[in-house]
Short mmCIF file of C-alpha atoms in Angstrom, two decimals:
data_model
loop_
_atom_site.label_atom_id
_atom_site.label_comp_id
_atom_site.label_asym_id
_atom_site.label_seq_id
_atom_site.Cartn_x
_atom_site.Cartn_y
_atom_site.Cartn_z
CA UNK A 1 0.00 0.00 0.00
CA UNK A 2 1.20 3.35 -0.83
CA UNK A 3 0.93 6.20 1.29
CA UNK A 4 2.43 9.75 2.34
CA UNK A 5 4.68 11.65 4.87
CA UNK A 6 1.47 13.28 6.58
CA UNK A 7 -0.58 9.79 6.20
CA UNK A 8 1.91 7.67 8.54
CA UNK A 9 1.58 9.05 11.75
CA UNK A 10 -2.64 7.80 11.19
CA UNK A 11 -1.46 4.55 9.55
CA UNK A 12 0.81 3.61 12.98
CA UNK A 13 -2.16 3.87 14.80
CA UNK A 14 -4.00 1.67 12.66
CA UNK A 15 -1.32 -1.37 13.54
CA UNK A 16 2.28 -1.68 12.41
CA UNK A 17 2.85 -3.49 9.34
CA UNK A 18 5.81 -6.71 9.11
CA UNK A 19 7.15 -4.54 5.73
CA UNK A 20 7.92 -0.83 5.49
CA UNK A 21 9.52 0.28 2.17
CA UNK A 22 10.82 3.96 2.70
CA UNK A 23 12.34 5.48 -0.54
CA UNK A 24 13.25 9.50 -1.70
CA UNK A 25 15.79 11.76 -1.06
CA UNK A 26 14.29 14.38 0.61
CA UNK A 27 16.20 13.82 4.46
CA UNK A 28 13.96 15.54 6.63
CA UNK A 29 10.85 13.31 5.91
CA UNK A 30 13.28 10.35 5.59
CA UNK A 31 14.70 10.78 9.00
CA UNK A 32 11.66 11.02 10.59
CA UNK A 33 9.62 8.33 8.88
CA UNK A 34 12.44 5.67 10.21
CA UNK A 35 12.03 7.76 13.59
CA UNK A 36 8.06 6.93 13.89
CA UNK A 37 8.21 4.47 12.38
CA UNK A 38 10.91 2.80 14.74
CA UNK A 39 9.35 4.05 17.96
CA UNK A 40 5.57 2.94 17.50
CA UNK A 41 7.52 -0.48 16.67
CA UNK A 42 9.38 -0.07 20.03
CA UNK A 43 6.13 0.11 21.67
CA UNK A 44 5.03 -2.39 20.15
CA UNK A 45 7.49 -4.66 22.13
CA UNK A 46 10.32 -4.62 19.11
CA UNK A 47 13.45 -3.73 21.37
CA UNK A 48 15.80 -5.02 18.95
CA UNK A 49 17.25 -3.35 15.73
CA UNK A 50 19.17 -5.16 13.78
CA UNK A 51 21.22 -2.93 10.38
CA UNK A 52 22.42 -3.82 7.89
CA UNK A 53 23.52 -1.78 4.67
CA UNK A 54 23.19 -3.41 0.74
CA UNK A 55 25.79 -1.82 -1.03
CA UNK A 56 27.32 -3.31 -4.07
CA UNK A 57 29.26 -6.37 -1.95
CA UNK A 58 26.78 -7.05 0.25
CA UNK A 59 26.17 -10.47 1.20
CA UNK A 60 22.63 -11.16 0.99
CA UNK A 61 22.83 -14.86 3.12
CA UNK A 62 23.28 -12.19 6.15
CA UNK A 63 20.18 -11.22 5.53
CA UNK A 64 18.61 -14.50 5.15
CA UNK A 65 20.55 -15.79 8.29
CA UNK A 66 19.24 -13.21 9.94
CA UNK A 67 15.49 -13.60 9.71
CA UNK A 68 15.55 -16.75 10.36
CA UNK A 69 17.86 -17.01 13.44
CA UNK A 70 17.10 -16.64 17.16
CA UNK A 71 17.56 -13.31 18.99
CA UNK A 72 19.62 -13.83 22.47
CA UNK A 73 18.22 -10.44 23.06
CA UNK A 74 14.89 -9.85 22.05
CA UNK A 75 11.99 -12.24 20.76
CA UNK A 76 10.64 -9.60 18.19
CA UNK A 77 13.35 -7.41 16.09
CA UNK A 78 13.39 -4.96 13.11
CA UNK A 79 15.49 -5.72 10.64
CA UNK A 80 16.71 -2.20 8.84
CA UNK A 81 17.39 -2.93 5.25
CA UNK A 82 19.35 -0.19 3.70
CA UNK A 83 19.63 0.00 -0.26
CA UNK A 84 21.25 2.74 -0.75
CA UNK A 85 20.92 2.86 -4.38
CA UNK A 86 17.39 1.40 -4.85
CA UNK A 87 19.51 -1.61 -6.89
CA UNK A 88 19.42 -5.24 -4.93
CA UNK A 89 20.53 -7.02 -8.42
CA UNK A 90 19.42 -10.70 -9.58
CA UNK A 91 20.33 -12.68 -6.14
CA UNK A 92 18.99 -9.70 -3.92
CA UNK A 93 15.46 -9.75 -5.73
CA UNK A 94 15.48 -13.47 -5.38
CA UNK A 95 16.19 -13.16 -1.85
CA UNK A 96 13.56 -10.33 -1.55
CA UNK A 97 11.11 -12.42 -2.79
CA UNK A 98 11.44 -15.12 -0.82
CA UNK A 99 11.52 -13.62 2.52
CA UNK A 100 7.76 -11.95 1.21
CA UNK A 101 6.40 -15.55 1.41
CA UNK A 102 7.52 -15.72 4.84
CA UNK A 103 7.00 -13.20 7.04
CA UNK A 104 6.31 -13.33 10.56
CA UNK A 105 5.02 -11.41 12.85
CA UNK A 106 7.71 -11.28 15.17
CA UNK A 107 10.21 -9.49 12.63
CA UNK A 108 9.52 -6.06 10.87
CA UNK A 109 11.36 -5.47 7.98
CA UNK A 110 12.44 -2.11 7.57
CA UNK A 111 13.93 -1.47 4.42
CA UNK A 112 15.06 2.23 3.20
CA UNK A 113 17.11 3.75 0.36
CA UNK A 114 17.29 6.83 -2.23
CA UNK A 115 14.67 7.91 -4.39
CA UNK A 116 13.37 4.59 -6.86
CA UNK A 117 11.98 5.12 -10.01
CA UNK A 118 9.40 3.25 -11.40
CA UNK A 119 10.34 0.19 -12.89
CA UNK A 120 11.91 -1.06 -9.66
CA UNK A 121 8.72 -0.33 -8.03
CA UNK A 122 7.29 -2.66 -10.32
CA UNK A 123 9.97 -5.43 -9.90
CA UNK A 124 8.46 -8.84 -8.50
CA UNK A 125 10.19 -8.90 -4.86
CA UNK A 126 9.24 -4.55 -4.72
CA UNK A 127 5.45 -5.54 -5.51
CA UNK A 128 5.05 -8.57 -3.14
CA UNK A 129 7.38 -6.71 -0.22
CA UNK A 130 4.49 -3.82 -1.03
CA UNK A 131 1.44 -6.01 -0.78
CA UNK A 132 2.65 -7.28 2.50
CA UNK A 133 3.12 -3.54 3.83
CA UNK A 134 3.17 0.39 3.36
CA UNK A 135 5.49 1.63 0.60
CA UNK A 136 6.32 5.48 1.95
CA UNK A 137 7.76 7.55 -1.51
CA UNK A 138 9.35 10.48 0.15
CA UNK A 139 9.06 13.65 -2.49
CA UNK A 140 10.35 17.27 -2.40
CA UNK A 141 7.77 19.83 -0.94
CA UNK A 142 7.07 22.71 -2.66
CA UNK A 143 4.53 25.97 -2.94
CA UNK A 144 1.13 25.06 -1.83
CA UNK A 145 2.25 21.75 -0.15
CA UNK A 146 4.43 23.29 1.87
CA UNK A 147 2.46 25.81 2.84
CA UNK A 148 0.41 23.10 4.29
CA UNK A 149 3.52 21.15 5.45
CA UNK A 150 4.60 24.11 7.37
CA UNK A 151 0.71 24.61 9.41
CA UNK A 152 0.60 21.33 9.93
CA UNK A 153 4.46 21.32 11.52
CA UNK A 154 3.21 24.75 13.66
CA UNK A 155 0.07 22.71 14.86
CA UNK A 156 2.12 20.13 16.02
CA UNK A 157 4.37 22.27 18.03
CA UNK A 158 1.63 24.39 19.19
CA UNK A 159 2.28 27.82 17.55
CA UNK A 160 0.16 29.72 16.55
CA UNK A 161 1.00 31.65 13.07
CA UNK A 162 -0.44 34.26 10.74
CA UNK A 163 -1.24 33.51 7.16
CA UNK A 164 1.64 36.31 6.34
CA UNK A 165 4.10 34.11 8.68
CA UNK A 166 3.24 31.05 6.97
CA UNK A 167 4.05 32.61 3.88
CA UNK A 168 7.41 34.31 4.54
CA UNK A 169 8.45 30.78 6.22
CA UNK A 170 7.47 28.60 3.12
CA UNK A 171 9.29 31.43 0.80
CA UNK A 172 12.89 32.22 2.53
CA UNK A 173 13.12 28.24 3.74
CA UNK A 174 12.13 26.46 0.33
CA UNK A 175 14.43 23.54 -0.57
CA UNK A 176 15.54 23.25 3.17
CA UNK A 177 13.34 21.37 4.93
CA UNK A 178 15.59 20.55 7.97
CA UNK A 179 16.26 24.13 8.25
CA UNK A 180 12.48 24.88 8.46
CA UNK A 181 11.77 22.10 10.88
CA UNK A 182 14.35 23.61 12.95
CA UNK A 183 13.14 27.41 12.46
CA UNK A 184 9.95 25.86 14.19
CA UNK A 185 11.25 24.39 16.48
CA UNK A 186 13.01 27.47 17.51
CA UNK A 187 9.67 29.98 17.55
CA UNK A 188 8.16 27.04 19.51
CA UNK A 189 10.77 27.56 22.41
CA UNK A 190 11.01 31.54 21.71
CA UNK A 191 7.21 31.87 21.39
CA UNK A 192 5.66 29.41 22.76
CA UNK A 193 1.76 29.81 22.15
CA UNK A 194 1.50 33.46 21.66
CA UNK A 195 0.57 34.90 18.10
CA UNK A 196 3.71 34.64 15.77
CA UNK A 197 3.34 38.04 13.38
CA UNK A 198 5.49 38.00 10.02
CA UNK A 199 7.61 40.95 11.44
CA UNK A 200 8.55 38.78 14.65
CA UNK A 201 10.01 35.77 12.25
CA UNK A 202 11.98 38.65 10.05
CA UNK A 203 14.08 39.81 12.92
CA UNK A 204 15.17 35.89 14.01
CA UNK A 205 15.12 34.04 10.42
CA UNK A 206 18.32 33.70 8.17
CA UNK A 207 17.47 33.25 4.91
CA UNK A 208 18.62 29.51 4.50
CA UNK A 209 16.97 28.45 1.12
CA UNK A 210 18.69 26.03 -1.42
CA UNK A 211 18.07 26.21 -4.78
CA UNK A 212 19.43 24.71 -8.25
CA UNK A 213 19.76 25.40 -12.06
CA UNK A 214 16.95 23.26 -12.85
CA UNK A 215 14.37 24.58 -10.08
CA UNK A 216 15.24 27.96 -11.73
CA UNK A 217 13.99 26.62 -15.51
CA UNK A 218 11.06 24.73 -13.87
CA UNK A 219 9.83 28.40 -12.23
CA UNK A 220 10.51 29.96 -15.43
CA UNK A 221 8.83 27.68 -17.30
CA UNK A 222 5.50 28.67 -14.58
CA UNK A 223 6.35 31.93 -15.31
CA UNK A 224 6.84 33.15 -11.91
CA UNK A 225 9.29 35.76 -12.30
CA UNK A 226 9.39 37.16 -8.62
CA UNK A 227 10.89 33.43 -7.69
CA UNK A 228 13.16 33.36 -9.95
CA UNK A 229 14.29 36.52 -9.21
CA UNK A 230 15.01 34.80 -5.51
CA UNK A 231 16.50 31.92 -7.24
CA UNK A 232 19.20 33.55 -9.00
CA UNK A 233 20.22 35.85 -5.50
CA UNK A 234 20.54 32.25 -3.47
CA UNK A 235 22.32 30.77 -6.48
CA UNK A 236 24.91 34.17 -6.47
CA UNK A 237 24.74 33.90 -2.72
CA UNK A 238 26.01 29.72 -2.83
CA UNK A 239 28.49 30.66 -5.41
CA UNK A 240 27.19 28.80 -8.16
CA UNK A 241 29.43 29.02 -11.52
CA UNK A 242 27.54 30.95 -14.00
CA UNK A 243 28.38 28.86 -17.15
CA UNK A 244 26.59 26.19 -15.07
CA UNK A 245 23.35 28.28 -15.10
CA UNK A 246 23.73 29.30 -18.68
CA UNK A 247 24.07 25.60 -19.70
CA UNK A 248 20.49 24.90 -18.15
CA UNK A 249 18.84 27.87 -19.40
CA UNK A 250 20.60 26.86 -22.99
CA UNK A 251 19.79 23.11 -22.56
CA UNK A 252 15.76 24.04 -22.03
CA UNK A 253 15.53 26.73 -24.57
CA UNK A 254 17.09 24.20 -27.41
CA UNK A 255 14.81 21.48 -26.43
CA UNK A 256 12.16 24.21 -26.58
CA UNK A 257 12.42 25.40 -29.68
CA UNK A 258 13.12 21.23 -31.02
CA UNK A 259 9.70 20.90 -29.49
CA UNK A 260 8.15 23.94 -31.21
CA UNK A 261 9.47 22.64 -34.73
CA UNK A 262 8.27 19.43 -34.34
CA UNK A 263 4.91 20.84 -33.44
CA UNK A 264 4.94 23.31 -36.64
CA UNK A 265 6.05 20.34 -38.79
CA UNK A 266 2.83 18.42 -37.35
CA UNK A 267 3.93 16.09 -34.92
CA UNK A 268 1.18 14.75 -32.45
CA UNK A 269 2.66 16.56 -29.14
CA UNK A 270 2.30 13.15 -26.83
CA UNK A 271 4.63 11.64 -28.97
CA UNK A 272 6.84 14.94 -28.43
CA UNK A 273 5.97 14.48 -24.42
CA UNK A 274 7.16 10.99 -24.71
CA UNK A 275 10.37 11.52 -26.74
CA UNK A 276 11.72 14.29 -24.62
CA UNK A 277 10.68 12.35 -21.33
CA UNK A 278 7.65 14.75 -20.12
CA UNK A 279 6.14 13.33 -17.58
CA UNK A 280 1.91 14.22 -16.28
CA UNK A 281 4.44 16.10 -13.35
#
C-alpha cells in the first residue's frame, strides 16, 4: 500500500505493518519516517534493531541468516534494510522475494534507500514486499504543499501563526526542509503559544533556502518571475558558476524550440511528451 509523509503518523495507529519500504531523497521526511516508524515499533514490544547496509558487496545470506535465526536479546526485532541505491541485483530480488512468502510477525522489515523510479517499483520482490506492507515515496515539498507542510508542523508544536508568517516561512526556507523544521522548532521555544506576526520571524530568520539550475527553468517555465528573481540571488549567494546556469537555461531553450518545430512540422505533441521524457508532473 502506498501512502504519504502526513498519512503515517494515522497509519501507525491503525497497527504496524511486518514490511515498510521507505524510498526519496528528501532527508527531513526520511529521517523522521524511520524515527516513527521505529518508535511505535518499540512500543510495540520490538526492542531489537538489527542494520544492515546493501551496497554493491553485500552479502545477501546475512540477511537471510538473519530472519531466520534466534535473537539472544529480544523475541521480536526490526530488521533495517538499507539499499542505498534502490539496486538489490538478480540474487537480492530473489532473496527479496522469498523472505515476502515468509513473514512473521515477530520481525519487521524495515527497508530504506534513495529515491526509486518506477520500474523497480514494479519489480516482482518490490510488488510482493508492497502487498505485504506500506510503501512510503518520500518527495520534495514545494509551494502550496508546503504551505500546508509548514501549518501542519506549527500545529504540532503548538504555535500559533499568521497567514503572512506562513508565507514568509514557506518562501525564505524552500528547498531546506531541515532548516524549516528547525526554524519551528526554535519559535516554539522563543514563542511558545503566543501569536507569531510575520515581522517577529523577520528579525530571528536567516534566509537559508537552497536552490538549483533546474528549479530555476522549472519556475521559469510557470512563469513566476518574482521566484526566480530569488533563485538567482541564493544561487549568487552559494556561489554557483555561471556557465553552469547558462548551460540549463541553454539546454531548455534548445529542447524548446526542437519541441516547437516538431509541433509546426505536425507532430502529435504526446509523442513529443514521450520523446523528450515529459512526464503528467
Amino acid at each position: 500500500m502506498r501512502i504519504y509523509h502526513n498519512q503515517l503518523n494515522n497509519h501507525l495507529q491503525q497497527g504496524c505493518k511486518p514490511v515498510w519500504l521507505v524510498f526519496g531523497d528528501e532527508p527531513w521526511q526520511k529521517i523522521d519516517s524511520l524515527q516513527q516508524i521505529k518508535s511505535h515499533a518499540e512500543s510495540q514490544g520490538f526492542s531489537e534493531v538489527v542494520r544492515l547496509t546493501a551496497d554493491d558487496k553485500f552479502d545477501w545470506s546475512l540477511l537471510v541468516e538473519e530472519f531466520q535465526s534466534m535473537s539472544l536479546f529480544a523475541s521480536q526485532r526490526i530488521i533495517e534494510l538499507e539499499i542505498p541505491n534502490g539496486k538489490v541485483g538478480i540474487e537480492g530480488s530473489k532473496v527479496l522475494l522469498s523472505l515476502s512468502e515468509q513473514l512473521i510477525p515477530d520481525i519487521i522489515l524495515l527497508i530504506h534507500g534513495g529515491k526509486i523510479d518506477a520500474s523497480t517499483a514494479k519489480k516482482k520482490w518490490f510488488s510482493s514486499l508492497d502487498k505485504q506492507g506500506i510503501y512510503l515515496p518520500l518527495y520534495d515539498i514545494d509551494g502550496n504543499h508546503l504551505q500546508r507542510w509548514v501549518q501542519q508542523q506549527a500545529k504540532q508544536n503548538q504555535l500559533s501563526l499568521a497567514t503572512d508568517a506562513v508565507h514568509y516561512l514557506s518562501e525564505f526556507l524552500e528547498g531546506n526542509l531541515p532548516a524549516l523544521a528547525q526554524e519551528l522548532e526554535k519559535l516554539a521555544l522563543i514563542f511558545g503559544q503566543q501569536p507569531i506576526q510575520v515581522e517577529d520571524i523577520e528579525k530571528l530568520v536567516i534566509k537559508q533556502a537552497k536552490f538549483n539550475p533546474f528549479q530555476l527553468t522549472e519556475t521559469l517555465l510557470n512563469g513566476d518571475l518574482k521566484k526566480c528573481s530569488a533563485i538567482l540571488d541564493s544561487l549568487q549567494h552559494e556561489g554557483t558558476n555561471a556557465g553552469q546556469i547558462i548551460w540549463v537555461l541553454h539546454k531548455e531553450l534548445q529542447q524548446l524550440y526542437q519541441m516547437k518545430m516538431q509541433v509546426a512540422d505536425g507532430v502529435n505533441i504526446q509523442e513529443i511528451y514521450k520523446q523528450y521524457r515529459i512526464w503528467d508532473k
